[in-house]
PDB file of C-alpha atoms and ligand atoms in Angstrom:
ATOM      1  CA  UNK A   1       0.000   0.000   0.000  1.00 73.00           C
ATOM      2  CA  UNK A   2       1.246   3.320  -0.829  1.00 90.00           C
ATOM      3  CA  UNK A   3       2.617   5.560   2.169  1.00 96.00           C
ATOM      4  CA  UNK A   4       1.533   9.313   2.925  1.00 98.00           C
ATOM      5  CA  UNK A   5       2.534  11.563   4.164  1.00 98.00           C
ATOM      6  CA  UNK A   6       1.567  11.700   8.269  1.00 98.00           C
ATOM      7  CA  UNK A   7       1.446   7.796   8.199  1.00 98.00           C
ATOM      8  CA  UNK A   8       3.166   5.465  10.581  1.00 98.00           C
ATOM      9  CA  UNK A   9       6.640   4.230   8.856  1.00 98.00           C
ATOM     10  CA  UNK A  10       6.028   0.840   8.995  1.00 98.00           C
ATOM     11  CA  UNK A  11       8.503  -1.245  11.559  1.00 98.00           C
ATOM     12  CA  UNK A  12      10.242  -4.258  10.173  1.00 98.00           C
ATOM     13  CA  UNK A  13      13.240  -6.345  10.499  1.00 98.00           C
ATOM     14  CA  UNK A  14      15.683  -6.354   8.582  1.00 98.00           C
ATOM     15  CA  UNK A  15      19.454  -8.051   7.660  1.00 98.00           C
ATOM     16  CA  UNK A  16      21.290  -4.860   6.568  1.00 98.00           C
ATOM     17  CA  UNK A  17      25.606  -4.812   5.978  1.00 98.00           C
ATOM     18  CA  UNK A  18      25.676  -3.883   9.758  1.00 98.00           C
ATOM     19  CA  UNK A  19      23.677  -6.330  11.636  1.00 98.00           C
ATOM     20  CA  UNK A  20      19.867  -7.885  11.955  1.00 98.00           C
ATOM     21  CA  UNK A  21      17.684  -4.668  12.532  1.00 98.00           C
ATOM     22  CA  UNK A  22      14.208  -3.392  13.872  1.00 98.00           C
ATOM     23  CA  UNK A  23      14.039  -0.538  11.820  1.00 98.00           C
ATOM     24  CA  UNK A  24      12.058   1.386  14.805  1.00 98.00           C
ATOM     25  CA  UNK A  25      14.606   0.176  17.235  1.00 98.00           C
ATOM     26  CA  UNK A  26      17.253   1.189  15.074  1.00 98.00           C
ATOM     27  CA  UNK A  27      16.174   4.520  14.616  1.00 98.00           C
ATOM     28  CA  UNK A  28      15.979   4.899  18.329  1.00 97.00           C
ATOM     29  CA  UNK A  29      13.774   8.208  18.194  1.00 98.00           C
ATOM     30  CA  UNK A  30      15.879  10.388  15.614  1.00 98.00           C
ATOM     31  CA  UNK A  31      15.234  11.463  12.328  1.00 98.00           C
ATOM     32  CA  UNK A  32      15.741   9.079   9.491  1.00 98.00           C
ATOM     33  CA  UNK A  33      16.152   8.305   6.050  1.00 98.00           C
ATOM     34  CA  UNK A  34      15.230   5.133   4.507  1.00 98.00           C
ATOM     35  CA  UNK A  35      16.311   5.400   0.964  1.00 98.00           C
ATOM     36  CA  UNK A  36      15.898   2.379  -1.998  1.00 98.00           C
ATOM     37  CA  UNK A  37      18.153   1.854  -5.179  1.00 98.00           C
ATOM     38  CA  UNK A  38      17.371  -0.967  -7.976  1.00 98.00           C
ATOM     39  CA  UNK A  39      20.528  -2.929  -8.106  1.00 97.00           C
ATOM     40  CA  UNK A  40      23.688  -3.306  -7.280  1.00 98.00           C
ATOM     41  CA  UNK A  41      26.411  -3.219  -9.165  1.00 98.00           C
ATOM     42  CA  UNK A  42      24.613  -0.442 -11.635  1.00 98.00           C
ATOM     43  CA  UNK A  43      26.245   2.783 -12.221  1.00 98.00           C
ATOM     44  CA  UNK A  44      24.118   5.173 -11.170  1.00 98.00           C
ATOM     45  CA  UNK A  45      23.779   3.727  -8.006  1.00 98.00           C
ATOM     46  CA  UNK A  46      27.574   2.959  -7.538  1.00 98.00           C
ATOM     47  CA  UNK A  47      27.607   7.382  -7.818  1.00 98.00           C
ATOM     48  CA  UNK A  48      24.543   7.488  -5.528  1.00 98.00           C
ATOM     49  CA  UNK A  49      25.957   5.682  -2.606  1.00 98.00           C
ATOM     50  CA  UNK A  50      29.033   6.849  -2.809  1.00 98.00           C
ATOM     51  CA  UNK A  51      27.940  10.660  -2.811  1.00 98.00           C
ATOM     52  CA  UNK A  52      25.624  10.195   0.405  1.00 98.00           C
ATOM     53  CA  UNK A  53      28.633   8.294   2.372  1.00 98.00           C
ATOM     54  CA  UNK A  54      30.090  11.735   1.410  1.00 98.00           C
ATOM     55  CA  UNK A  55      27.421  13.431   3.124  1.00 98.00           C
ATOM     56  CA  UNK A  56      27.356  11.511   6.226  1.00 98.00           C
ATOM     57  CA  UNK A  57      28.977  13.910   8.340  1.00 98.00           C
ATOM     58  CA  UNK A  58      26.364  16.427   7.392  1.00 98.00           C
ATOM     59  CA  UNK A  59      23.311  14.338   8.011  1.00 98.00           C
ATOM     60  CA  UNK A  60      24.860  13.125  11.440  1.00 98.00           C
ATOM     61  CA  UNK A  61      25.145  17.172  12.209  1.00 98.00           C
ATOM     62  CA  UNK A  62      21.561  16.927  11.822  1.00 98.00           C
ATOM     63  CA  UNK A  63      20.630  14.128  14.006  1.00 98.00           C
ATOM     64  CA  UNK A  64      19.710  11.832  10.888  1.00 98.00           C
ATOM     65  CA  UNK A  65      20.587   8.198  10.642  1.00 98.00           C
ATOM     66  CA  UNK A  66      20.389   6.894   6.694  1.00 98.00           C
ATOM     67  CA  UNK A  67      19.621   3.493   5.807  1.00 98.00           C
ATOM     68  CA  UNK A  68      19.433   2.248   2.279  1.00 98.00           C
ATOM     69  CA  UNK A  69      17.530  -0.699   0.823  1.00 98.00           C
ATOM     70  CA  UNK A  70      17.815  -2.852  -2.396  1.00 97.00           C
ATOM     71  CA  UNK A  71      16.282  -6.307  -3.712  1.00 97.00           C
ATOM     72  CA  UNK A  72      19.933  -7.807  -3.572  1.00 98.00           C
ATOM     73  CA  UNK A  73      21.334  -9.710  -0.953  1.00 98.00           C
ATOM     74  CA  UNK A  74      23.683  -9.473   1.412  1.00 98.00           C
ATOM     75  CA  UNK A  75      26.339 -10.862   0.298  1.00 98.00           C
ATOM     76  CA  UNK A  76      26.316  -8.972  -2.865  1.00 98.00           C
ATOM     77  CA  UNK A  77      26.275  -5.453  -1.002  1.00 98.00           C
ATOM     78  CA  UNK A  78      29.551  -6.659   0.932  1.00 97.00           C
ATOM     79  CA  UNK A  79      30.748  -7.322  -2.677  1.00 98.00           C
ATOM     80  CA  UNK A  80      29.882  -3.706  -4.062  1.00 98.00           C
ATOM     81  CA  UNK A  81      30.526  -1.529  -1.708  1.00 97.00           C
ATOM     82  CA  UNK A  82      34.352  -2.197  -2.829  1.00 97.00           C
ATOM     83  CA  UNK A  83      33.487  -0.511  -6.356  1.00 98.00           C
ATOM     84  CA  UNK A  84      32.224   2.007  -4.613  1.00 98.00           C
ATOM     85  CA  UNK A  85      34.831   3.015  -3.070  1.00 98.00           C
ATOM     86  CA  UNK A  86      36.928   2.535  -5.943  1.00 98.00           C
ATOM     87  CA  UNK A  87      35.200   4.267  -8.144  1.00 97.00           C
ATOM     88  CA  UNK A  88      34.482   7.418  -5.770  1.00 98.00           C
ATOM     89  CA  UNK A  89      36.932   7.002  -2.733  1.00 98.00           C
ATOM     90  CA  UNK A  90      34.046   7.304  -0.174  1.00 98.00           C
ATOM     91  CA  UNK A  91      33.658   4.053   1.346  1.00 98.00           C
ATOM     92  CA  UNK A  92      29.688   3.412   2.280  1.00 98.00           C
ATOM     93  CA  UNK A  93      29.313   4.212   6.333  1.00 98.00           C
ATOM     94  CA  UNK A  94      25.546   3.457   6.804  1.00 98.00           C
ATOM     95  CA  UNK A  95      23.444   0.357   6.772  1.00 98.00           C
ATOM     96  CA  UNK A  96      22.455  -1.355   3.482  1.00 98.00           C
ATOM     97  CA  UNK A  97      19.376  -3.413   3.883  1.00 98.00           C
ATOM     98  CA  UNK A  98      18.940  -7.273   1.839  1.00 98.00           C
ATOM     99  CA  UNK A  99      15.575  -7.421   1.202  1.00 98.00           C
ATOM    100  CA  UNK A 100      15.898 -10.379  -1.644  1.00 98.00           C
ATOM    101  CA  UNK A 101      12.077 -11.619  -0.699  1.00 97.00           C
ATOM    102  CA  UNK A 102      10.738  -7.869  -1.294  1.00 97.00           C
ATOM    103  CA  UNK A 103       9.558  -7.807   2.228  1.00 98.00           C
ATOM    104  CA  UNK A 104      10.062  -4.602   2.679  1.00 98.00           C
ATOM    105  CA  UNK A 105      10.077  -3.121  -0.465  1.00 98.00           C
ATOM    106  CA  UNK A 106       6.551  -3.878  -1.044  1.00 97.00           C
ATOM    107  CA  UNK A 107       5.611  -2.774   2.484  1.00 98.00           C
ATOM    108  CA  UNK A 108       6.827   0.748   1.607  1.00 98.00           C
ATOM    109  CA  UNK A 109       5.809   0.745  -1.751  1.00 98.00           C
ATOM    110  CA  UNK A 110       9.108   0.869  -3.545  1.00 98.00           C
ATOM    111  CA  UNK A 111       8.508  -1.543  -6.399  1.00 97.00           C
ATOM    112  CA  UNK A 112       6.266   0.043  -9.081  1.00 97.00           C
ATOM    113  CA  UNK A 113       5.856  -2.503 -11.390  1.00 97.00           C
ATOM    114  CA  UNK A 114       5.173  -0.691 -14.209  1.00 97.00           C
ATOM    115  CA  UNK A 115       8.184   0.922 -14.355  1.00 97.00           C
ATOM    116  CA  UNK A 116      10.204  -2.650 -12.884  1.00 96.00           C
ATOM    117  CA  UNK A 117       8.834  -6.168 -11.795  1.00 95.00           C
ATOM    118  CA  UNK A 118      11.527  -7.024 -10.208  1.00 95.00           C
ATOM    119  CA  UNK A 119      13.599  -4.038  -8.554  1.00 96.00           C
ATOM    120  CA  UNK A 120      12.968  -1.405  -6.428  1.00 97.00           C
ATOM    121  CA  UNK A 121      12.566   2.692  -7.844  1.00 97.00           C
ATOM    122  CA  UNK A 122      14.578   4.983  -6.040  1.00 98.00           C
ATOM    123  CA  UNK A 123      12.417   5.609  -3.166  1.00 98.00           C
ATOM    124  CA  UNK A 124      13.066   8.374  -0.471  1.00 98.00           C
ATOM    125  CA  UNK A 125      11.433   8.693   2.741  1.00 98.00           C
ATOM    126  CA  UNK A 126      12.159  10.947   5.757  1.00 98.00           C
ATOM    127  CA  UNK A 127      11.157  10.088   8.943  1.00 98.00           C
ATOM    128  CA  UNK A 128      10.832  12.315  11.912  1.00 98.00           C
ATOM    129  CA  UNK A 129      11.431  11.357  15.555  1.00 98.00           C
ATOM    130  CA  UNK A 130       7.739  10.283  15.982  1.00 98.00           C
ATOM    131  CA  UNK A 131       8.274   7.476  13.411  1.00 98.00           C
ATOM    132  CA  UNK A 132       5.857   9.704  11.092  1.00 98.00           C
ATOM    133  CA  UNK A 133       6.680  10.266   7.252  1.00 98.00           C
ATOM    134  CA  UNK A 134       7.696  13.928   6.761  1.00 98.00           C
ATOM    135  CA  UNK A 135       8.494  13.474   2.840  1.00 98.00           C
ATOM    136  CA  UNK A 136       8.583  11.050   0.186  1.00 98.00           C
ATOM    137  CA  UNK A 137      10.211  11.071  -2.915  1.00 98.00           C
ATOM    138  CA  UNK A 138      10.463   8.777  -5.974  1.00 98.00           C
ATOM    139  CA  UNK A 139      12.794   9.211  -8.994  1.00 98.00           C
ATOM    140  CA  UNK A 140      13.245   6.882 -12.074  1.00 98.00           C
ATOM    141  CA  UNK A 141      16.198   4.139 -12.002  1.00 97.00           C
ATOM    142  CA  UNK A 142      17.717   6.337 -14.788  1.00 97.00           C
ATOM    143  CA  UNK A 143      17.831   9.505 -12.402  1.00 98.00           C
ATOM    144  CA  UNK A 144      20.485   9.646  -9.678  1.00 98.00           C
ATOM    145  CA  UNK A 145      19.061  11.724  -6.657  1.00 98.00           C
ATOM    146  CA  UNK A 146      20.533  14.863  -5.461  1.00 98.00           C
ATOM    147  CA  UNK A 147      21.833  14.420  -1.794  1.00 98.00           C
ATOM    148  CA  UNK A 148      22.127  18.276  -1.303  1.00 98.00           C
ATOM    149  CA  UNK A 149      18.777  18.913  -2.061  1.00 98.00           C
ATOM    150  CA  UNK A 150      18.116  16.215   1.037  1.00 98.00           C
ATOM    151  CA  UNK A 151      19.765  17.535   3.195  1.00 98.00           C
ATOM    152  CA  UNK A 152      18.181  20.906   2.365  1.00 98.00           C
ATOM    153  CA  UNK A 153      14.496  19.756   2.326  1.00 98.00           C
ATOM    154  CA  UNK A 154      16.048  17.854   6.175  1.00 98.00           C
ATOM    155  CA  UNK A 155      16.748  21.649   6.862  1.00 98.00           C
ATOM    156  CA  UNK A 156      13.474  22.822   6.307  1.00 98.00           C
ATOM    157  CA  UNK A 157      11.772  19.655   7.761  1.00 98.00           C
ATOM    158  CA  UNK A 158      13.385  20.248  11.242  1.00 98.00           C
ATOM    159  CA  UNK A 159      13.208  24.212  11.119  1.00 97.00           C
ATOM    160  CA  UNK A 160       9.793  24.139  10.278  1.00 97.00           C
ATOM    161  CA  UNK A 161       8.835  21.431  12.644  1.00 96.00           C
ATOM    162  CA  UNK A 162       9.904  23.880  15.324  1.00 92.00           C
ATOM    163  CA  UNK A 163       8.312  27.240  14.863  1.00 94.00           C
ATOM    164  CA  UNK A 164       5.230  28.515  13.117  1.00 92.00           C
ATOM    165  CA  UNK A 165       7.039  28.990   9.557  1.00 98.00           C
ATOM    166  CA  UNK A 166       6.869  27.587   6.190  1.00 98.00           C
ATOM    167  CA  UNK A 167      10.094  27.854   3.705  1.00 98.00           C
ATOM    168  CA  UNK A 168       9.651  28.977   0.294  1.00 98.00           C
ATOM    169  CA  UNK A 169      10.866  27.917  -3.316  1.00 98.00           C
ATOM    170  CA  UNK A 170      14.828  27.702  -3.474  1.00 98.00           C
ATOM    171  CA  UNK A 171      14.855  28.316  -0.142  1.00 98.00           C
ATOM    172  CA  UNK A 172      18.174  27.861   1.863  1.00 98.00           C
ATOM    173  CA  UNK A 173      19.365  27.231   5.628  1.00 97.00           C
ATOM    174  CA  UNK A 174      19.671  31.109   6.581  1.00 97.00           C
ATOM    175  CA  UNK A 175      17.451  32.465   4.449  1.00 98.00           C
ATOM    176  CA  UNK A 176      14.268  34.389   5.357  1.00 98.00           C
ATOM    177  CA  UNK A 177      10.514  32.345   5.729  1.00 98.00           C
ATOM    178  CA  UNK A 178       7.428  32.434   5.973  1.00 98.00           C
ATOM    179  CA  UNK A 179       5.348  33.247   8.831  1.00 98.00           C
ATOM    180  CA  UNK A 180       2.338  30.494   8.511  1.00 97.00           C
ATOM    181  CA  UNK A 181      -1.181  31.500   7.657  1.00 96.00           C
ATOM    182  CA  UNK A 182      -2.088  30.613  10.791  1.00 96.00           C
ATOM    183  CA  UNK A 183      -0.598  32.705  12.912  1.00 97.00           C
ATOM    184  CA  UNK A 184      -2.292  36.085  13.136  1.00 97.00           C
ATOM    185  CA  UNK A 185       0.018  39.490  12.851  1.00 97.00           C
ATOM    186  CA  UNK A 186      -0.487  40.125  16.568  1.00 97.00           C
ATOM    187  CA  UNK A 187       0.838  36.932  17.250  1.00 96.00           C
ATOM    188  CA  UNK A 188       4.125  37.215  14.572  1.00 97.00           C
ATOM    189  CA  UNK A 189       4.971  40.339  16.703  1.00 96.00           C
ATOM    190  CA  UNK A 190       5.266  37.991  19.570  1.00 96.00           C
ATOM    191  CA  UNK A 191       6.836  34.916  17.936  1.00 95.00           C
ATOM    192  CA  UNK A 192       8.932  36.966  16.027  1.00 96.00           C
ATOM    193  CA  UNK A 193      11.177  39.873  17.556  1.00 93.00           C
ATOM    194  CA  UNK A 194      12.658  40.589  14.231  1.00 95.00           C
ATOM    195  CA  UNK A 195      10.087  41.487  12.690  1.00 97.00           C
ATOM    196  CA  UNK A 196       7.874  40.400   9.467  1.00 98.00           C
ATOM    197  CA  UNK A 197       7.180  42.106   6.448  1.00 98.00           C
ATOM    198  CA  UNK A 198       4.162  41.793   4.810  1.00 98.00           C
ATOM    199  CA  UNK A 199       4.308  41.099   1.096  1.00 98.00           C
ATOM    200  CA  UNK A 200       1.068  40.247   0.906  1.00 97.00           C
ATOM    201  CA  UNK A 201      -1.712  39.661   3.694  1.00 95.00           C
ATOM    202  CA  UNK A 202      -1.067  36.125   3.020  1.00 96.00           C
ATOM    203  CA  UNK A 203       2.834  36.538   2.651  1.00 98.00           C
ATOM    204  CA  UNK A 204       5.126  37.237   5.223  1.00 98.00           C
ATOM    205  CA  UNK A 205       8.496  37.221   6.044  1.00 98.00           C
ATOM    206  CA  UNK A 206      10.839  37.023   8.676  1.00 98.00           C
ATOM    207  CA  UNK A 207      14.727  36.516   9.309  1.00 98.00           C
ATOM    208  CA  UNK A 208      14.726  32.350  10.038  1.00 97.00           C
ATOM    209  CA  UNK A 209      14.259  32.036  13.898  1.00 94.00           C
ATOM    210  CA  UNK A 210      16.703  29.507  14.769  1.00 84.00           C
ATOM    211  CA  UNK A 211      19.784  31.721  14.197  1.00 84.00           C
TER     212      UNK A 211
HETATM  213  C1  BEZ B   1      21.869   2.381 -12.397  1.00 56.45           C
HETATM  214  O1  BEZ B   1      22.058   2.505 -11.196  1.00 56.45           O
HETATM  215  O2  BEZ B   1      22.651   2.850 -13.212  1.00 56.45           O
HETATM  216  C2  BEZ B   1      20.661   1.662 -12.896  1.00 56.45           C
HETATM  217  C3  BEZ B   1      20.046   0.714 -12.123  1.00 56.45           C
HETATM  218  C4  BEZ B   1      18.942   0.033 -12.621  1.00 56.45           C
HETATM  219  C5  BEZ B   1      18.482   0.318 -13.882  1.00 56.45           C
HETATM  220  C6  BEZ B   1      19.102   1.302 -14.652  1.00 56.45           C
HETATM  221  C7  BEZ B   1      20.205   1.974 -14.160  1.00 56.45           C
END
């Protein structure tokens, strides 16, 4: 069944390259990202894994564990993840789950068969510390994902999980948001030292709180 956004993010166990998991266990409260690939072995996912290893540092700064997922076993991950650090010098520092029987991938969707029987689309799902979905994503086998853009959207996720702002298009950590609808101008004066400026009835701004 397909998974919204506000839903429960399903538990399940898992082997992964680190260890039998409970995903909820595993994710011990924080903010996740559960992440699928088709295959190993493939190219774009040999660049894919190898940029978010990269990023690592920058989603731990965050408080966000990653965990990635494809149809392939174990054994064949162990295998890979040599190539991948070949081929991009970052050697893979998060969990890779086997899910050969499609357990899993079915349970979040990831398999849209008319796209691929047999493997997995590269799913994306972000998962806040209440085990609730926060974002999903989906792009094509063909299209390798964008890990900066993650960990920007993760930006916006935990900023506006926080205080009574939206962020808008292109927006980036530091720049000004959105005051929500919601909150009336009296109350923006409150919630808000800085200040908002009004664009629009329905538009304001303010400097980002959290800095
Ligand atoms: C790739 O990662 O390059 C890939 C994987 C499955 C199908 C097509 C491309």
């Amino acid at each position: 069944m397909a998974i919204r956004l506000g839903d429960e993010a399903p538990d399940f166990v898992a082997d992964t390259t680190e260890g039998p998991i409970q995903f909820h266990a595993w994710k011990a409260g924080q903010w996740a990202v559960l992440f699928s690939h088709p295959k190993d072995f493939t190219p774009v996912c040999t660049t894919e894994l190898g940029s978010l290893s990269a990023l690592r540092p920058e989603f731990d700064r965050r408080g966000v564990k990653v965990i990635g997922l494809s149809v392939d076993p174990l054994e064949s991950h162990q295998r890979w993840t040599a190539d991948i650090r070949d081929v991009t010098g970052n050697t893979v520092n998060f969990p890779l789950i086997a899910d050969p029987d499609r357990t899993i991938s079915r349970l979040y969707d990831m398999i849209h068969p008319n796209a691929s029987e047999t493997v997995t689309v590269r799913s994306v799902f972000v998962i806040g510390p209440d085990n609730k979905v926060k974002l999903t994503l989906t792009y094509p086998a063909s299209t390798g994902r964008n890990f900066q853009e993650l960990l920007r959207v993760v930006d916006s996720l935990q900023l506006t999980a926080n205080h009574g702002v939206a962020t808008p298009a292109d927006w980036q950590d530091g720049d000004d948001v959105i005051v929500v609808p919601a909150i009336s101008d009296n109350e923006a004066r409150t919630r808000f030292p800085k200040g908002f400026v009004a664009k629009k009835p329905y538009l304001r701004v303010t400097p980002q709180p959290n800095r």
